[in-house]
Coordinates of C-alpha atoms in Angstrom, one line a residue:
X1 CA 2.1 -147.4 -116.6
X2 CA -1.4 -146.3 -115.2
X3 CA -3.3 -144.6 -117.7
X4 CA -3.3 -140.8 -117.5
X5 CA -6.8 -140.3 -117.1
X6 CA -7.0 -142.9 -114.0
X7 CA -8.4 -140.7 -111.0
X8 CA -5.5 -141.0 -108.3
X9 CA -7.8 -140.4 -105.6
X10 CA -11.9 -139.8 -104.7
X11 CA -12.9 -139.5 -101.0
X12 CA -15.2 -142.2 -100.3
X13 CA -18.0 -142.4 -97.7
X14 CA -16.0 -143.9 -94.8
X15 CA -16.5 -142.5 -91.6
X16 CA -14.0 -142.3 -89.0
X17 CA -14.6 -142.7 -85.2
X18 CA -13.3 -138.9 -84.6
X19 CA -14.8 -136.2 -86.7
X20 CA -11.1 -133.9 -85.8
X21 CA -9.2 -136.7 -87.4
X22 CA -11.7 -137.3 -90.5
X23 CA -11.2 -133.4 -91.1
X24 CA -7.1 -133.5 -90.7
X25 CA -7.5 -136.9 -93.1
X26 CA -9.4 -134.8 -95.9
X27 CA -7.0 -131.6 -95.8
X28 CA -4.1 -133.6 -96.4
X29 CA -6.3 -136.0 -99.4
X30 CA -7.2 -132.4 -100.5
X31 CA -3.8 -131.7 -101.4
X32 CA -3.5 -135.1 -103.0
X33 CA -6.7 -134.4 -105.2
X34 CA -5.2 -131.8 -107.3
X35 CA -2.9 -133.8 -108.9
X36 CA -5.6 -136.2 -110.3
X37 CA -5.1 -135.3 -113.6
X38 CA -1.7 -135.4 -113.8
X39 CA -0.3 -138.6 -115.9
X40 CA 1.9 -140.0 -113.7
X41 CA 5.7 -138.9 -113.5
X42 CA 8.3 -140.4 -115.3
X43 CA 11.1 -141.9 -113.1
X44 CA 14.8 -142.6 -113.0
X45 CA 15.9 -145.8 -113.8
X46 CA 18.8 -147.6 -112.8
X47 CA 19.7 -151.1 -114.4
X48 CA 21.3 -153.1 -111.9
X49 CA 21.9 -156.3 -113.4
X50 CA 20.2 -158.4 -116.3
X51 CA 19.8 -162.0 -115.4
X52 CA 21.4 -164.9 -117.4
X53 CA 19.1 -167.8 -118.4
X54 CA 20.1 -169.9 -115.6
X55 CA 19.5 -168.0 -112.9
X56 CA 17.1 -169.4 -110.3
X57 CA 13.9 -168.0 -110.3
X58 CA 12.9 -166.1 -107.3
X59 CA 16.2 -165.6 -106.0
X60 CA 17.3 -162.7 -106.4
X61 CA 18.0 -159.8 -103.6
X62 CA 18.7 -156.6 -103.1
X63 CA 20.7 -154.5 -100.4
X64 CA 19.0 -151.8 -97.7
X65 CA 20.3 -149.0 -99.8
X66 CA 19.2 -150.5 -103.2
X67 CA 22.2 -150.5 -105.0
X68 CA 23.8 -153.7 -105.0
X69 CA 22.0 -157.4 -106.2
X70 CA 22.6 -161.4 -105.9
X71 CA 20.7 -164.2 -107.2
X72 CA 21.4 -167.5 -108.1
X73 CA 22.3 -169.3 -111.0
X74 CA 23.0 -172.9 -112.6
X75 CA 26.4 -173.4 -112.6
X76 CA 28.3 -176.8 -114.2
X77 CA 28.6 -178.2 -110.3
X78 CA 25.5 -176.8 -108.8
X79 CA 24.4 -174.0 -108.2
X80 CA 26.5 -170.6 -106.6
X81 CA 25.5 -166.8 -105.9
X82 CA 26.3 -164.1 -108.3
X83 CA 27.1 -160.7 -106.4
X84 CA 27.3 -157.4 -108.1
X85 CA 28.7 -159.3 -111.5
X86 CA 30.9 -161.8 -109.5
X87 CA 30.3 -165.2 -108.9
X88 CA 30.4 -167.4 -105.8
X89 CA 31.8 -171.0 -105.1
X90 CA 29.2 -173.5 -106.5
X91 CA 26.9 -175.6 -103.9
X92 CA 25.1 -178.8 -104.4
X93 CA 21.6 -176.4 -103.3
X94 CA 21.4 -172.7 -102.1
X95 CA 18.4 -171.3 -100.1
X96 CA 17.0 -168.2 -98.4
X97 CA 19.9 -165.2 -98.6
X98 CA 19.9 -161.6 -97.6
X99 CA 22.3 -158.5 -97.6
X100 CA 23.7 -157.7 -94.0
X101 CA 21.7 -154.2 -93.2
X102 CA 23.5 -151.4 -95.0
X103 CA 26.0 -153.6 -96.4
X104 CA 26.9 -155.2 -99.5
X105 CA 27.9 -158.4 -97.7
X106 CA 25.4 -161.4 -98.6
X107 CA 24.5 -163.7 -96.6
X108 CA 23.0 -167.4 -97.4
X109 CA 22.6 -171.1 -96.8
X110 CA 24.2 -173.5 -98.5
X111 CA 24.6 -177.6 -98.7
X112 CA 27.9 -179.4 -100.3
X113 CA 27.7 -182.8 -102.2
X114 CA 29.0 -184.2 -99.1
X115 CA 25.7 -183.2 -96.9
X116 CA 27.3 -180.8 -95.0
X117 CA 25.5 -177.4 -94.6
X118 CA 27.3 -174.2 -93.8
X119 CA 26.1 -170.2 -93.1
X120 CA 28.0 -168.5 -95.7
X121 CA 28.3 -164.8 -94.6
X122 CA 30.0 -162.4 -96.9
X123 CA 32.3 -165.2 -98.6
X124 CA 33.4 -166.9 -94.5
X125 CA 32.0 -170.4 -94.8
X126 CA 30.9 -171.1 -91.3
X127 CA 29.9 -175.2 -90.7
X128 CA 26.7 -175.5 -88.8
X129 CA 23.6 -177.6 -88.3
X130 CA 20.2 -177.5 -89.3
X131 CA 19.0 -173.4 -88.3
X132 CA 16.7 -171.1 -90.4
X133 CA 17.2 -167.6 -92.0
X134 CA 14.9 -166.3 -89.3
X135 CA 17.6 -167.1 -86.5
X136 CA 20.5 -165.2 -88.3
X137 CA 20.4 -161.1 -86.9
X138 CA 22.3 -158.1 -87.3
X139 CA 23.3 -154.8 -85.3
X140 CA 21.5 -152.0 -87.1
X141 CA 24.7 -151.1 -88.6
X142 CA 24.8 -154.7 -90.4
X143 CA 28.5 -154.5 -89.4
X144 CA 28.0 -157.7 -86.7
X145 CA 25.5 -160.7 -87.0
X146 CA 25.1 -163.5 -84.8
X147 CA 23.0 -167.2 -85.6
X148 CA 21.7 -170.0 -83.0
X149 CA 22.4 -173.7 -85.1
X150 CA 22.4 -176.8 -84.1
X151 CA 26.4 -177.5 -83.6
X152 CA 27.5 -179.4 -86.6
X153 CA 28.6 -183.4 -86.6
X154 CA 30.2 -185.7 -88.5
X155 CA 27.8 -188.6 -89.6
X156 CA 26.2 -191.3 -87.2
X157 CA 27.7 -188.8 -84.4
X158 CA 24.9 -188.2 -81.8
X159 CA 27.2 -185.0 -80.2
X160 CA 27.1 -184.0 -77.0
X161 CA 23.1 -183.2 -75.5
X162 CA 24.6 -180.4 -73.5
X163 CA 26.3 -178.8 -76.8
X164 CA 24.1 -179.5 -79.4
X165 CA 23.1 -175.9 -79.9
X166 CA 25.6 -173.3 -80.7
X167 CA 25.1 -169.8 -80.8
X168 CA 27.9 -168.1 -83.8
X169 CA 28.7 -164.2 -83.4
X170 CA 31.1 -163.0 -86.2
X171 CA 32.0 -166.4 -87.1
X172 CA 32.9 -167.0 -83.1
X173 CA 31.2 -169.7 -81.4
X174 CA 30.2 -167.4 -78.3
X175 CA 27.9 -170.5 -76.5
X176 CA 27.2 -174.0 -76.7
X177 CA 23.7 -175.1 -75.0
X178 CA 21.3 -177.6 -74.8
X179 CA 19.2 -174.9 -76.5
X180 CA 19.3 -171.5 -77.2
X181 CA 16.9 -168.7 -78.5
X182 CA 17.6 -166.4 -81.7
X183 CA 20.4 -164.0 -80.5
X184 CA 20.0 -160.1 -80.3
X185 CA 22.8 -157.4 -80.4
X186 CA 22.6 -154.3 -78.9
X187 CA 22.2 -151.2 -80.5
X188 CA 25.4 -150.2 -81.1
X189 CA 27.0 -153.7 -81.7
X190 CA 28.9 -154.0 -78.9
X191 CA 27.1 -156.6 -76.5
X192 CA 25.0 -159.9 -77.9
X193 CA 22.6 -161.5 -75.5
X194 CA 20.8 -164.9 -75.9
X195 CA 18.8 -167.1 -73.4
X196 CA 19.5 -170.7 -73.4
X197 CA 19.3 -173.9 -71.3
X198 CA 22.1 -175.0 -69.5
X199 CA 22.1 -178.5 -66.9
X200 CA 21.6 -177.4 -63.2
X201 CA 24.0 -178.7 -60.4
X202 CA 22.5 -182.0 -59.4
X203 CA 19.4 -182.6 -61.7
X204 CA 17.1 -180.8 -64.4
X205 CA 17.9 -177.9 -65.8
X206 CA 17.9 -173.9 -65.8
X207 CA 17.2 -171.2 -68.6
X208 CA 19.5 -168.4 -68.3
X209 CA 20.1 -164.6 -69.8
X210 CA 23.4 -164.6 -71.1
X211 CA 25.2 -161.4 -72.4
X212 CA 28.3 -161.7 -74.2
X213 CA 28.1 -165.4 -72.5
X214 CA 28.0 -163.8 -69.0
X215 CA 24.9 -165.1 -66.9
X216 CA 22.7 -162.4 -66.2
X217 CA 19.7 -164.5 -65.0
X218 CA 18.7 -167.3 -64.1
X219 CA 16.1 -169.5 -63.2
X220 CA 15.5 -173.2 -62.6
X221 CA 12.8 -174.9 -65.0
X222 CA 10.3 -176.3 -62.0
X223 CA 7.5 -178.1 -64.0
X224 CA 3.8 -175.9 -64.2
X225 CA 0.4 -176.6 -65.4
X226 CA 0.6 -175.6 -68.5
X227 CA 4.3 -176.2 -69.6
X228 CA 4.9 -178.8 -71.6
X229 CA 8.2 -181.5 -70.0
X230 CA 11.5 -179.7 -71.5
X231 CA 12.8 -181.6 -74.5
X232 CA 16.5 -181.8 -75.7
X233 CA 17.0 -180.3 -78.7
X234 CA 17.9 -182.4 -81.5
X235 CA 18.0 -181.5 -85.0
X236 CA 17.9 -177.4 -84.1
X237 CA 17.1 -175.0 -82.0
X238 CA 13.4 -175.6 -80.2
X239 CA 13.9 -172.7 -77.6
X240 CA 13.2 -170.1 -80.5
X241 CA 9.6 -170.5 -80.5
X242 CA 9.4 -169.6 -76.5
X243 CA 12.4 -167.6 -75.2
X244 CA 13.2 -164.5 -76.4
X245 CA 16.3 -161.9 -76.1
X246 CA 16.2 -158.1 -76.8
X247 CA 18.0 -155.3 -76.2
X248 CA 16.7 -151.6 -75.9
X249 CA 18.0 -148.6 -77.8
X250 CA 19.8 -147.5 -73.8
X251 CA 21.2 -150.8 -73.8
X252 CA 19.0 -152.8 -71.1
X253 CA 18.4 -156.1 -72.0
X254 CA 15.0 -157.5 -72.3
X255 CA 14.2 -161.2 -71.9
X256 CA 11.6 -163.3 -71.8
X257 CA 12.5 -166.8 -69.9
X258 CA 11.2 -169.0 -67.4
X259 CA 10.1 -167.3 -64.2
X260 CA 9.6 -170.4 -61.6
X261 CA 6.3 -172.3 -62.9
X262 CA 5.8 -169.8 -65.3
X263 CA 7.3 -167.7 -67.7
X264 CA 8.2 -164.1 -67.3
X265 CA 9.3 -160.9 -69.6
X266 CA 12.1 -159.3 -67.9
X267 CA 13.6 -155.5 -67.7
X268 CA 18.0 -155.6 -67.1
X269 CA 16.3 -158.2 -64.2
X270 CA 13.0 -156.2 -63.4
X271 CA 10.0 -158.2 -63.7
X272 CA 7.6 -157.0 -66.0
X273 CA 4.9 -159.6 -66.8
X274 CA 4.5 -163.0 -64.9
X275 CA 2.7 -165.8 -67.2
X276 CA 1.6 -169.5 -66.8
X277 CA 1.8 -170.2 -70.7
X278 CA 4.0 -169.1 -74.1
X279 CA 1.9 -169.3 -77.4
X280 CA 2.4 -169.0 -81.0
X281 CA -0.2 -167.6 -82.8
X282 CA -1.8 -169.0 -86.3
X283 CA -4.3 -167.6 -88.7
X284 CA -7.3 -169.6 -86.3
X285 CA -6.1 -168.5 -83.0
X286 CA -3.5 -169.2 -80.2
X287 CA -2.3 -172.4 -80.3
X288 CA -1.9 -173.7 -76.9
X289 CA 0.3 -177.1 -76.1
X290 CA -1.4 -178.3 -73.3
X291 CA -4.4 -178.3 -73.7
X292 CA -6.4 -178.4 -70.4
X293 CA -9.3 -175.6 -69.1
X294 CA -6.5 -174.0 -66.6
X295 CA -4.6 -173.4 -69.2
X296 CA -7.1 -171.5 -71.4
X297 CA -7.5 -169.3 -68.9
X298 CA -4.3 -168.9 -67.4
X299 CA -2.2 -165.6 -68.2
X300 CA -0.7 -166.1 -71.3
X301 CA 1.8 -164.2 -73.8
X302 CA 2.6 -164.1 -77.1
X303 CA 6.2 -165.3 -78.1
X304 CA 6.5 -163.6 -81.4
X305 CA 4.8 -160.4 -80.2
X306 CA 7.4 -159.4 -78.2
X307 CA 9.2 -155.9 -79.9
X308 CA 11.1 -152.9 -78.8
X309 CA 10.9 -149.3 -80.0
X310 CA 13.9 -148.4 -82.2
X311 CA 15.3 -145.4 -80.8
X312 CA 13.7 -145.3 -77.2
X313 CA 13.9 -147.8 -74.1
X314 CA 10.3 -149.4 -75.1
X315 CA 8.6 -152.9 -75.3
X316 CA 5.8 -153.9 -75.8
X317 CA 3.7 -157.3 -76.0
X318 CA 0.2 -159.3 -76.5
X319 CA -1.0 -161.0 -73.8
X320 CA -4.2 -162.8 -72.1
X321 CA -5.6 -161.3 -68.7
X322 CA -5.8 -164.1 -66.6
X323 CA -9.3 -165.8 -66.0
X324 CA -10.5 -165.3 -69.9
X325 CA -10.4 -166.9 -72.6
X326 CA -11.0 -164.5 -74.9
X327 CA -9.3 -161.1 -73.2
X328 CA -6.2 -160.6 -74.7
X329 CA -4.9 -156.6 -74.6
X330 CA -1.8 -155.0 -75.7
X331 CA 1.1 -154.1 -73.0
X332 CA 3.7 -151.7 -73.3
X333 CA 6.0 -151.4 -70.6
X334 CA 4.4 -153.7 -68.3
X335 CA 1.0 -151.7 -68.3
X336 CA -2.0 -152.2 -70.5
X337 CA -1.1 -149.3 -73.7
X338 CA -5.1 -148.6 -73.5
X339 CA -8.2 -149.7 -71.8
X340 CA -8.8 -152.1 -75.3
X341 CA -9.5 -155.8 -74.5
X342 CA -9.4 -158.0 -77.7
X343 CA -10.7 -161.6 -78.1
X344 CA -7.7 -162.9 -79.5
X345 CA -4.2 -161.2 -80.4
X346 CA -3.3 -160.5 -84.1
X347 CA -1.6 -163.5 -86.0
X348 CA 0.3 -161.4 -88.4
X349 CA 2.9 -159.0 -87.0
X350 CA 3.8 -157.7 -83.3
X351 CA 2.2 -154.6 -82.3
X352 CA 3.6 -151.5 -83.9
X353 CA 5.4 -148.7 -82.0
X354 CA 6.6 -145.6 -83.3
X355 CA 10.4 -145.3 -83.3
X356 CA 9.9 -142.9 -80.0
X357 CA 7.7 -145.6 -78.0
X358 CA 4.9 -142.9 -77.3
X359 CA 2.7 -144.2 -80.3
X360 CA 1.4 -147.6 -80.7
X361 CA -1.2 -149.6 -83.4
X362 CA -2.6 -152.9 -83.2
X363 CA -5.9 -154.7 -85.0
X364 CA -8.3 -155.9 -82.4
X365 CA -10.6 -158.7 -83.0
X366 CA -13.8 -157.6 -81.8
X367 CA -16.1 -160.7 -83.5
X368 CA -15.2 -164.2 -83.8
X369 CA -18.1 -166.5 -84.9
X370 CA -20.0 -168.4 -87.1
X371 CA -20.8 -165.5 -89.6
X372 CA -17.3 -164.0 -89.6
X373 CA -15.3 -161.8 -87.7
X374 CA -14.7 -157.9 -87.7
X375 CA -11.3 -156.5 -86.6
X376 CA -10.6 -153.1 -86.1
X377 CA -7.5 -151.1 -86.1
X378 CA -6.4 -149.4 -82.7
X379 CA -3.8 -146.5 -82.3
X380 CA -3.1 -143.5 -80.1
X381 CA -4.8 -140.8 -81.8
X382 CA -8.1 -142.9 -83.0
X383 CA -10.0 -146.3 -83.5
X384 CA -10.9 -147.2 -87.5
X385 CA -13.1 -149.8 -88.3
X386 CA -14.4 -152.5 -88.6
X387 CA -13.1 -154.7 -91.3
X388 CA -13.4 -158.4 -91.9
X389 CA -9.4 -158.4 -92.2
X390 CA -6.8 -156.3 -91.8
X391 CA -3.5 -156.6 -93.4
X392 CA 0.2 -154.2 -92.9
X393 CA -0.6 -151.9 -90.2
X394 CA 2.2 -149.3 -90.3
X395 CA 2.7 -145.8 -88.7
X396 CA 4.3 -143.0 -89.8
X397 CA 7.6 -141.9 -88.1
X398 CA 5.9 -139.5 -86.2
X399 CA 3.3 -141.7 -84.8
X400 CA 0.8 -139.8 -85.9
X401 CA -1.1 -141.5 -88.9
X402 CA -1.6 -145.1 -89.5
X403 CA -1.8 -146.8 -92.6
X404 CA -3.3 -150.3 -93.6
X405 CA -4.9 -152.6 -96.0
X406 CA -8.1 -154.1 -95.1
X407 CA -11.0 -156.2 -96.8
X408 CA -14.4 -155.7 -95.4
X409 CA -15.5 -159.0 -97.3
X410 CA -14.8 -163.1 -96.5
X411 CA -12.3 -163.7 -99.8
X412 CA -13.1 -160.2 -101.3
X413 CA -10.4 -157.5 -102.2
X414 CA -8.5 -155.3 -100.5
X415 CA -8.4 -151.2 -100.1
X416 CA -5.8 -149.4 -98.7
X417 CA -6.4 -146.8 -95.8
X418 CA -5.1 -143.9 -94.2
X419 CA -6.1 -143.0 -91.1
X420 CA -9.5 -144.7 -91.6
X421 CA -10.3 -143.1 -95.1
X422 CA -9.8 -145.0 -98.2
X423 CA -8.1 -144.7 -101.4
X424 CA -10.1 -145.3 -104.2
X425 CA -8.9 -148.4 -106.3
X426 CA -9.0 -152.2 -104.9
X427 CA -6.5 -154.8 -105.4
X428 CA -6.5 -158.5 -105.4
X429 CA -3.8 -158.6 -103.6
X430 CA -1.2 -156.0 -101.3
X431 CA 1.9 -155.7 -100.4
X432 CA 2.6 -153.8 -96.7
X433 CA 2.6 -150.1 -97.5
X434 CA 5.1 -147.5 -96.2
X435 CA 4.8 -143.7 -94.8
X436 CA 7.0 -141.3 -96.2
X437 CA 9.3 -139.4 -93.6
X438 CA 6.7 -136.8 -93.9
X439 CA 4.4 -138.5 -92.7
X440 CA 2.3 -137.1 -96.0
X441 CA 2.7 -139.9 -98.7
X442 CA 1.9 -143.0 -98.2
X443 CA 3.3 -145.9 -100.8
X444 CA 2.3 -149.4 -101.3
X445 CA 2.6 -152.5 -104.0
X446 CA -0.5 -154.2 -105.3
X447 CA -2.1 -156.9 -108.0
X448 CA -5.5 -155.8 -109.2
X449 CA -6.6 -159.7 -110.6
X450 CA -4.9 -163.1 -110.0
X451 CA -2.2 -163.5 -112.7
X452 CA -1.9 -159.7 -113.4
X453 CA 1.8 -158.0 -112.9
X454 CA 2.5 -155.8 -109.7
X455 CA 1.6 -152.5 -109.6
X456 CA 3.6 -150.1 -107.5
X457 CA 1.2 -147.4 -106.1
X458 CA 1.9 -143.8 -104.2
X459 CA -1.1 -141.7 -102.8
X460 CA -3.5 -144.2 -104.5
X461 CA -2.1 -144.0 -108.1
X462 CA -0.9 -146.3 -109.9
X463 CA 2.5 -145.8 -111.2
X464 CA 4.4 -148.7 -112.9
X465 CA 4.0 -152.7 -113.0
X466 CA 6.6 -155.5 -112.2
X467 CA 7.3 -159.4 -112.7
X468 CA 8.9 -159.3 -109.2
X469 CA 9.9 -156.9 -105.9
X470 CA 12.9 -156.8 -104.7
X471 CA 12.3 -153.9 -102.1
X472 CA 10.5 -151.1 -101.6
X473 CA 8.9 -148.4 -101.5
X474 CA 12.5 -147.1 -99.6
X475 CA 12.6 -143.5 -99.4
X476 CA 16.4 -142.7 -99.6
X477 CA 15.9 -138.8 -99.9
X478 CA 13.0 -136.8 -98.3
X479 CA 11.5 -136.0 -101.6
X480 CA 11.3 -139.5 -103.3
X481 CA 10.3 -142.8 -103.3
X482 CA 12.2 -145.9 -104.8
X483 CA 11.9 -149.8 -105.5
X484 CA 13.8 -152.5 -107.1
X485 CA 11.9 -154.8 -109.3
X486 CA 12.2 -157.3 -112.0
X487 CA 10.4 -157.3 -115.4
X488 CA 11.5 -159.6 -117.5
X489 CA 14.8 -160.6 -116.8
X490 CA 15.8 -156.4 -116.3
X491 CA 16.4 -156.1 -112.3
X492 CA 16.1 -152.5 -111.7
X493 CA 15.6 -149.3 -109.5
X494 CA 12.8 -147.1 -110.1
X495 CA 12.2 -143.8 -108.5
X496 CA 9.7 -141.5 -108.0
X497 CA 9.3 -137.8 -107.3
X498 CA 7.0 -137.6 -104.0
X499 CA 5.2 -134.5 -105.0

């Protein structure tokens, strides 16, 4: 625990770029200020599980509502998942696992002594191909989820080209496709929607908008400047890393898919965005796959930026003006979200957009060259920077406040903010921070030195250390703030009084 006399906050000399909102940032640090002297409160705890010797190390996981854990452990024929107390069928190997949302069903990977590898969701064993953790989704609820594999074979078996992706929906093949994107349900678990490539009549083929393996869309894939020849997929899905499917909280799908020559973003079928290339994004930059001067200029969007608001018909994306290199701006809806050009989009995470859609944040690259960069951080209500790096952007639920860690030195350590102003202690290392409901209290994880254990941190003090996080900070009641952690070989839930 943090020592009683640490100081759990001290306005510093940062300036923000709107006097209004540095004034509404110190009354709410004011209130913050008088517990400062205060030794930090003592919370509930609730052990959840104490791990054997043999469980694997890292493995462990924790459900949405904190209350149920799994983790793996060396068993006499490999290794199996221990849920809650109970134990699972052993596996030669077991890898990344979650709990469905707001479920105690787990979910993980898993590999037989015969070289077989199967999805096993809560206890079904479904056979599939090579796939990753990142293509299995779930309805908010967590009551449906839905994968894209590569079909499963029996050895030396090529399978059929124009089947060797499957899409699995509740343990129901729902397509089989040359290749397929990551499938998306709607919001209320009733419709799942996917884009995948299908052979045309005669020659070539076209990418289609499926919904609940109805075509919606389609379009045929007529070669362009800066798309790559269309390969067959082979040992798992390729389309993830271009295509997308998403549905919005009225229950419109959104797509992006091949539009002609180009590619497109798509509305229930209205055209939103119109683009000659697709690009990932790593820490130096896009990462373009043809590489020819048309194509550095050509309009160009971000595959992984691509998001929807949670509870309002909203999306929003990176992309590249056409004509520059280096103009890249945030769009929501199919408009710019502000009159903010960027030279290049953030790596990181998508934009971020209030659970309404009427509030957005994004870091901006502003310099790129020899001597560094500087990023700042861009919202509705005001512009904070710059930093060298920028790290967890998050808003509050109200849109109103945005918090994020940021390092204005090459290598140095990191300092959380709140709407521009920082908190006082700096950290080797961070984990994303949270927003109360409020909107008042912000929460975050952080490692002061290399080697040193966790710290988990509310308004800037420093309340209790851990070996490992599990999740959190989750605020399951207005007035509190949890997290499941492991110290030692204890896994357990810790909260914490907000006020």
């Amino acid at each position: 625990m943090a020592s009683p006399s640490t100081p759990c906050y001290t306005l510093p000399p940062v300036q923000t770029r709107h006097a209004v909102l540095r004034l509404a940032a110190i009354a709410v640090l004011g209130v913050l200020l008088g517990a400062c002297d205060r030794p930090p409160p003592v919370p509930r705890k609730a052990h959840l599980a104490r791990l054997p010797v043999k469980a694997v190390p890292g493995s462990w996981s924790v459900s949405t509502d904190l209350a149920h854990v799994a983790f793996q452990v060396h068993g006499t024929d490999g290794i199996h998942i221990v849920r809650d107390g109970v134990p699972g069928r052993d596996w030669q190997t077991v890898s990344t696992r979650s709990f469905a949302p707001n479920t105690d069903r787990i979910f993980y990977w898993a590999r037989a002594s015969d070289g077989t590898t199967a999805l096993v969701a809560a206890d079904e064993v479904v056979p599939v191909g090579m796939s990753r953790h990142e293509y299995l989704t779930f309805d908010p609820s967590g009551a449906h989820w839905a994968v894209v594999a590569a079909a499963p074979v029996a050895a030396g078996d090529v399978g059929d080209p124009d089947a060797r992706i499957v899409v699995v929906g509740d343990g129901i093949v729902r397509g089989r496709h040359r290749d397929a994107s990551v499938p998306a349900w709607s919001h209320d678990g009733t419709h799942l929607a996917w884009v995948a490539v299908e052979p045309a009549e005669g020659e070539g083929s076209q990418m289609r908008l499926l919904v609940d393996g109805a075509v919606r869309q389609a379009a045929d894939m007529t070669p362009g400047p800066c798309i790559p020849p269309v390969q067959t997929a082979s040992e798992g899905p390729g389309l993830p890393a271009d295509a997308r499917a998403l549905f919005l909280s009225d229950g419109r799908a959104v797509a992006l898919m091949r539009d002609g020559d180009g590619w497109g973003v798509f509305r229930d079928g209205e055209r939103l965005g119109h683009f000659g290339a697709t690009v990932p994004v790593s820490a130096g930059g896009p990462v373009l796959t043809v590489e020819s001067d048309a194509c550095h200029t050509a309009a160009t969007i971000v595959t992984g930026s691509l998001v929807v608001a949670a509870d309002a018909p909203v999306v929003a994306w990176w992309e590249r003006m056409p004509g520059a290199e280096d103009r890249w701006r945030v769009m929501i809806d199919g408009a710019p979200a502000d009159d903010v050009t960027c030279l290049r989009p953030w790596e990181a995470q998508p934009p971020v957009l209030s659970a309404d859609g009427r509030s957005w944040a994004y870091p901006c690259f502003t310099r790129v060259d020899v001597s560094g960069q500087a990023v700042d951080v861009v919202t509705r209500h005001g512009r904070y920077g710059p930093h060298v790096e920028i790290y967890g952007v998050v808003l509050s639920d109200d849109g109103r406040r945005v918090g994020y860690g940021a390092t204005d030195a090459a290598g140095g350590d990191f300092t959380l903010y709140a709407d521009g102003v920082a908190y006082p202690h700096r950290y080797y290392s961070i984990w994303r921070p949270r927003f109360d409901p409020s909107g008042r209290h912000l929460a975050w994880e952080g490692q002061h030195t290399l080697g040193a254990r966790g710290l988990l941190v509310l308004d800037g003090r420093d309340l209790a250390s851990f070996d490992d996080l599990l999740d959190g900070p989750t605020f399951l009641d207005p007035d509190h703030v949890s997290w499941v952690v492991r110290r030692n070989r204890r896994l357990t839930r810790l909260t914490f009084p907000l006020s």
